[in-house]
Amino acid sequence: MRKIEKSKADAYFREKNTYMVIFFIVWFVVSFGTAAFADSLTDIQILGFPFHYFMGAIGALATFIILLFANAIVGDMIDKKYGIDDKRNEEISAGKVLDH
């Protein structure tokens, strides 16, 4: 397996972690922000339901699923940017390739 330069590996993990923090912030705001401000959000209606109820019942779950897909797509883009090859990694982890 070829070695990756430390500066390149550091940049890769820094970028991955930055996006992960952004996704966690969005998740936190959607999950806990709507509950924290439920009283002030009662006047807003979505599909006939108060906004805080809609977000608790459907919106938070939908947002979480969207964040999962966004994380997968962004992660693949970052992997391609830094030259991470999934097929090669699968071969190595399956024991099909021996590099000395």
Coordinates of C-alpha atoms in Angstrom, one line a residue:
M1 CA 0.0 0.0 0.0
R2 CA 1.4 3.4 -0.9
K3 CA 2.1 5.9 1.7
I4 CA 0.3 9.2 1.8
E5 CA 2.2 12.4 2.6
K6 CA 1.5 13.7 6.1
S7 CA 0.4 17.2 4.9
K8 CA -2.0 15.6 2.4
A9 CA -3.4 13.3 5.1
D10 CA -3.8 16.2 7.5
A11 CA -5.6 18.3 4.9
Y12 CA -7.9 15.3 4.1
F13 CA -8.9 14.7 7.7
R14 CA -9.3 18.5 8.4
E15 CA -11.7 18.8 5.4
K16 CA -13.6 15.7 6.4
N17 CA -13.9 16.9 10.0
T18 CA -15.0 20.4 9.0
Y19 CA -17.9 19.0 7.0
M20 CA -18.8 16.6 9.9
V21 CA -19.0 19.6 12.3
I22 CA -21.2 21.4 9.9
F23 CA -23.5 18.4 9.6
F24 CA -23.7 18.1 13.4
I25 CA -24.5 21.8 13.8
V26 CA -27.4 21.5 11.3
W27 CA -28.6 18.3 13.0
F28 CA -28.5 20.0 16.4
V29 CA -30.3 23.1 15.3
V30 CA -33.0 21.1 13.6
S31 CA -33.4 18.6 16.4
F32 CA -33.1 20.8 19.5
G33 CA -33.6 24.3 18.1
T34 CA -37.2 23.7 17.1
A35 CA -37.9 22.2 20.6
A36 CA -36.2 25.1 22.3
F37 CA -38.3 27.7 20.4
A38 CA -41.5 25.7 20.2
D39 CA -43.7 28.4 21.7
S40 CA -42.6 31.1 19.2
L41 CA -42.9 28.6 16.3
T42 CA -46.5 27.7 17.0
D43 CA -47.9 30.3 14.7
I44 CA -46.1 28.9 11.7
Q45 CA -48.2 26.2 10.0
I46 CA -46.9 23.5 7.6
L47 CA -49.5 21.1 6.1
G48 CA -51.9 22.3 8.8
F49 CA -49.6 21.4 11.7
P50 CA -47.7 23.8 13.9
F51 CA -44.1 24.1 12.8
H52 CA -42.6 22.7 16.0
Y53 CA -44.9 19.6 15.8
F54 CA -44.1 19.0 12.1
M55 CA -40.4 19.2 12.7
G56 CA -40.6 16.8 15.7
A57 CA -42.7 14.3 13.8
I58 CA -41.3 14.4 10.3
G59 CA -38.9 17.3 9.6
A60 CA -36.1 16.2 11.9
L61 CA -36.1 12.7 10.6
A62 CA -36.2 13.9 7.0
T63 CA -33.4 16.3 7.7
F64 CA -31.3 13.5 9.3
I65 CA -31.8 11.3 6.2
I66 CA -30.8 14.1 3.9
L67 CA -27.7 14.8 6.0
L68 CA -26.7 11.1 5.7
F69 CA -26.9 11.3 1.9
A70 CA -25.1 14.7 1.9
N71 CA -22.3 13.2 4.0
A72 CA -21.9 10.3 1.7
I73 CA -21.8 12.5 -1.4
V74 CA -19.4 15.1 0.1
G75 CA -17.2 12.3 1.5
D76 CA -16.9 10.7 -2.0
M77 CA -16.0 14.1 -3.5
I78 CA -13.3 14.6 -0.8
D79 CA -12.0 11.1 -1.4
K80 CA -11.7 11.7 -5.1
K81 CA -10.1 15.1 -4.5
Y82 CA -7.3 13.5 -2.4
G83 CA -7.0 10.4 -4.6
I84 CA -8.5 7.8 -2.2
D85 CA -9.5 4.8 -4.3
D86 CA -12.3 2.7 -2.9
K87 CA -11.7 -0.3 -5.1
R88 CA -8.1 -0.5 -4.1
N89 CA -8.9 -0.2 -0.4
E90 CA -11.5 -3.0 -0.7
E91 CA -8.9 -5.3 -2.3
I92 CA -6.4 -4.5 0.4
S93 CA -8.9 -5.0 3.2
A94 CA -10.1 -8.3 1.7
G95 CA -6.5 -9.6 1.6
K96 CA -6.4 -10.0 -2.2
V97 CA -3.4 -7.7 -2.6
L98 CA -0.1 -8.0 -0.9
D99 CA 2.3 -5.1 -1.3
H100 CA 5.7 -5.2 0.2

